[in-house]
Amino acid sequence: MAALESKLRERQAHLREELRGERADSESERDRRSAREVQDRGDEANTGQWREANAAVIDHHEVEIQGIQAALSRLASGTYGMCVDCGEPIGFSRLQAWPLANRCVACQSKAEGG
């Protein structure tokens, strides 16, 4: 479990760094836009698409960071690796592949409607 905790903490640090960069890029783009008086429709459309993509990346990183924090909380409480639905252990290979997993394969399949 120590290796998984280390993997979670490394991923969390990496995501936080990327999030800082994405937010800084977003702010600098906003500053560039406000500094320009005239902008053609093509520039405006490209800027809008970039903003939407940047916002999606930021949202994805924030959700993953929340998942990591939840996994670290489960580690601290001793419930990490136990399925939140059935209480059975989650397979170690599943945790290695996706350390944020909070359900066993069977319960995850049911949760996804399978």
PDB file of C-alpha atoms in Angstrom:
ATOM      1  CA  MET A   1       0.000   0.000   0.000  1.00  0.00           C
ATOM      2  CA  ALA A   2       2.922   2.356   0.581  1.00  0.00           C
ATOM      3  CA  ALA A   3       3.776   2.218  -3.125  1.00  0.00           C
ATOM      4  CA  LEU A   4       0.197   3.115  -4.048  1.00  0.00           C
ATOM      5  CA  GLU A   5       0.177   5.994  -1.568  1.00  0.00           C
ATOM      6  CA  SER A   6       3.414   7.279  -3.071  1.00  0.00           C
ATOM      7  CA  LYS A   7       1.936   6.984  -6.566  1.00  0.00           C
ATOM      8  CA  LEU A   8      -1.154   8.931  -5.440  1.00  0.00           C
ATOM      9  CA  ARG A   9       0.900  11.694  -3.843  1.00  0.00           C
ATOM     10  CA  GLU A  10       3.159  12.002  -6.900  1.00  0.00           C
ATOM     11  CA  ARG A  11       0.146  12.221  -9.219  1.00  0.00           C
ATOM     12  CA  GLN A  12      -1.476  14.804  -6.939  1.00  0.00           C
ATOM     13  CA  ALA A  13       1.656  16.979  -6.976  1.00  0.00           C
ATOM     14  CA  HIS A  14       1.919  16.645 -10.765  1.00  0.00           C
ATOM     15  CA  LEU A  15      -1.729  17.616 -11.273  1.00  0.00           C
ATOM     16  CA  ARG A  16      -1.463  20.587  -8.940  1.00  0.00           C
ATOM     17  CA  GLU A  17       1.544  21.839 -10.907  1.00  0.00           C
ATOM     18  CA  GLU A  18      -0.298  21.385 -14.208  1.00  0.00           C
ATOM     19  CA  LEU A  19      -3.339  23.136 -12.745  1.00  0.00           C
ATOM     20  CA  ARG A  20      -1.223  26.127 -11.749  1.00  0.00           C
ATOM     21  CA  GLY A  21       0.137  26.279 -15.305  1.00  0.00           C
ATOM     22  CA  GLU A  22      -3.309  25.989 -16.899  1.00  0.00           C
ATOM     23  CA  ARG A  23      -4.687  28.729 -14.668  1.00  0.00           C
ATOM     24  CA  ALA A  24      -1.704  30.972 -15.430  1.00  0.00           C
ATOM     25  CA  ASP A  25      -2.197  30.365 -19.170  1.00  0.00           C
ATOM     26  CA  SER A  26      -5.860  31.231 -18.802  1.00  0.00           C
ATOM     27  CA  GLU A  27      -5.068  34.466 -16.965  1.00  0.00           C
ATOM     28  CA  SER A  28      -2.404  35.518 -19.465  1.00  0.00           C
ATOM     29  CA  GLU A  29      -4.803  34.850 -22.367  1.00  0.00           C
ATOM     30  CA  ARG A  30      -7.428  36.980 -20.635  1.00  0.00           C
ATOM     31  CA  ASP A  31      -4.843  39.747 -20.189  1.00  0.00           C
ATOM     32  CA  ARG A  32      -3.855  39.547 -23.875  1.00  0.00           C
ATOM     33  CA  ARG A  33      -7.490  39.766 -24.948  1.00  0.00           C
ATOM     34  CA  SER A  34      -8.198  42.779 -22.782  1.00  0.00           C
ATOM     35  CA  ALA A  35      -5.049  44.510 -24.082  1.00  0.00           C
ATOM     36  CA  ARG A  36      -6.238  44.196 -27.693  1.00  0.00           C
ATOM     37  CA  GLU A  37      -8.952  46.593 -28.779  1.00  0.00           C
ATOM     38  CA  VAL A  38      -9.831  45.050 -32.117  1.00  0.00           C
ATOM     39  CA  GLN A  39     -10.128  41.401 -32.837  1.00  0.00           C
ATOM     40  CA  ASP A  40     -11.563  39.706 -35.896  1.00  0.00           C
ATOM     41  CA  ARG A  41     -14.237  37.008 -35.694  1.00  0.00           C
ATOM     42  CA  GLY A  42     -11.723  34.260 -36.453  1.00  0.00           C
ATOM     43  CA  ASP A  43      -9.527  35.295 -33.535  1.00  0.00           C
ATOM     44  CA  GLU A  44     -12.588  35.518 -31.320  1.00  0.00           C
ATOM     45  CA  ALA A  45     -13.727  32.009 -32.314  1.00  0.00           C
ATOM     46  CA  ASN A  46     -10.255  30.543 -31.766  1.00  0.00           C
ATOM     47  CA  THR A  47      -9.992  32.232 -28.394  1.00  0.00           C
ATOM     48  CA  GLY A  48     -13.398  30.861 -27.405  1.00  0.00           C
ATOM     49  CA  GLN A  49     -12.412  27.331 -28.385  1.00  0.00           C
ATOM     50  CA  TRP A  50      -9.122  27.632 -26.514  1.00  0.00           C
ATOM     51  CA  ARG A  51     -10.934  28.890 -23.395  1.00  0.00           C
ATOM     52  CA  GLU A  52     -13.393  25.996 -23.510  1.00  0.00           C
ATOM     53  CA  ALA A  53     -10.610  23.441 -23.917  1.00  0.00           C
ATOM     54  CA  ASN A  54      -8.573  25.046 -21.137  1.00  0.00           C
ATOM     55  CA  ALA A  55     -11.606  25.070 -18.815  1.00  0.00           C
ATOM     56  CA  ALA A  56     -12.226  21.376 -19.555  1.00  0.00           C
ATOM     57  CA  VAL A  57      -8.612  20.498 -18.696  1.00  0.00           C
ATOM     58  CA  ILE A  58      -8.834  22.494 -15.465  1.00  0.00           C
ATOM     59  CA  ASP A  59     -12.116  20.776 -14.515  1.00  0.00           C
ATOM     60  CA  HIS A  60     -10.657  17.337 -15.260  1.00  0.00           C
ATOM     61  CA  HIS A  61      -7.583  18.029 -13.123  1.00  0.00           C
ATOM     62  CA  GLU A  62      -9.711  19.337 -10.241  1.00  0.00           C
ATOM     63  CA  VAL A  63     -11.940  16.237 -10.308  1.00  0.00           C
ATOM     64  CA  GLU A  64      -8.921  13.928 -10.349  1.00  0.00           C
ATOM     65  CA  ILE A  65      -7.312  15.830  -7.451  1.00  0.00           C
ATOM     66  CA  GLN A  66     -10.542  15.410  -5.458  1.00  0.00           C
ATOM     67  CA  GLY A  67     -10.470  11.683  -6.219  1.00  0.00           C
ATOM     68  CA  ILE A  68      -6.870  11.466  -5.040  1.00  0.00           C
ATOM     69  CA  GLN A  69      -7.736  13.312  -1.834  1.00  0.00           C
ATOM     70  CA  ALA A  70     -10.606  10.876  -1.236  1.00  0.00           C
ATOM     71  CA  ALA A  71      -8.280   7.911  -1.840  1.00  0.00           C
ATOM     72  CA  LEU A  72      -5.694   9.348   0.568  1.00  0.00           C
ATOM     73  CA  SER A  73      -8.449   9.806   3.170  1.00  0.00           C
ATOM     74  CA  ARG A  74      -9.451   6.159   2.723  1.00  0.00           C
ATOM     75  CA  LEU A  75      -5.797   5.195   3.175  1.00  0.00           C
ATOM     76  CA  ALA A  76      -5.620   7.196   6.404  1.00  0.00           C
ATOM     77  CA  SER A  77      -8.837   5.648   7.740  1.00  0.00           C
ATOM     78  CA  GLY A  78      -7.848   2.106   6.775  1.00  0.00           C
ATOM     79  CA  THR A  79     -10.661   1.639   4.249  1.00  0.00           C
ATOM     80  CA  TYR A  80      -8.553   2.038   1.103  1.00  0.00           C
ATOM     81  CA  GLY A  81      -8.818  -0.983  -1.135  1.00  0.00           C
ATOM     82  CA  MET A  82     -12.275  -1.936   0.126  1.00  0.00           C
ATOM     83  CA  CYS A  83     -15.267  -1.620  -2.193  1.00  0.00           C
ATOM     84  CA  VAL A  84     -17.626   1.160  -1.063  1.00  0.00           C
ATOM     85  CA  ASP A  85     -20.633  -0.867  -2.253  1.00  0.00           C
ATOM     86  CA  CYS A  86     -20.069  -4.473  -1.154  1.00  0.00           C
ATOM     87  CA  GLY A  87     -17.215  -4.069   1.344  1.00  0.00           C
ATOM     88  CA  GLU A  88     -15.088  -6.715  -0.366  1.00  0.00           C
ATOM     89  CA  PRO A  89     -11.424  -6.072  -1.188  1.00  0.00           C
ATOM     90  CA  ILE A  90     -10.665  -4.408  -4.512  1.00  0.00           C
ATOM     91  CA  GLY A  91      -8.147  -6.443  -6.497  1.00  0.00           C
ATOM     92  CA  PHE A  92      -4.585  -5.199  -6.114  1.00  0.00           C
ATOM     93  CA  SER A  93      -4.056  -5.237  -9.884  1.00  0.00           C
ATOM     94  CA  ARG A  94      -7.094  -2.946 -10.247  1.00  0.00           C
ATOM     95  CA  LEU A  95      -5.671  -0.565  -7.633  1.00  0.00           C
ATOM     96  CA  GLN A  96      -2.310  -0.579  -9.391  1.00  0.00           C
ATOM     97  CA  ALA A  97      -3.986   0.269 -12.693  1.00  0.00           C
ATOM     98  CA  TRP A  98      -6.365   2.854 -11.180  1.00  0.00           C
ATOM     99  CA  PRO A  99      -5.370   3.850  -7.621  1.00  0.00           C
ATOM    100  CA  LEU A 100      -8.521   5.985  -7.304  1.00  0.00           C
ATOM    101  CA  ALA A 101     -10.788   2.939  -7.647  1.00  0.00           C
ATOM    102  CA  ASN A 102     -13.317   2.783  -4.846  1.00  0.00           C
ATOM    103  CA  ARG A 103     -15.325  -0.167  -6.184  1.00  0.00           C
ATOM    104  CA  CYS A 104     -14.454  -3.728  -7.107  1.00  0.00           C
ATOM    105  CA  VAL A 105     -14.851  -4.657 -10.773  1.00  0.00           C
ATOM    106  CA  ALA A 106     -18.270  -6.283 -10.247  1.00  0.00           C
ATOM    107  CA  CYS A 107     -19.735  -3.307  -8.365  1.00  0.00           C
ATOM    108  CA  GLN A 108     -18.211  -0.816 -10.814  1.00  0.00           C
ATOM    109  CA  SER A 109     -19.826  -2.718 -13.668  1.00  0.00           C
ATOM    110  CA  LYS A 110     -23.202  -2.559 -11.883  1.00  0.00           C
ATOM    111  CA  ALA A 111     -22.739   1.167 -11.177  1.00  0.00           C
ATOM    112  CA  GLU A 112     -22.116   1.763 -14.880  1.00  0.00           C
ATOM    113  CA  GLY A 113     -25.297  -0.103 -15.781  1.00  0.00           C
ATOM    114  CA  GLY A 114     -23.577  -3.275 -16.926  1.00  0.00           C
TER     115      GLY A 114
END
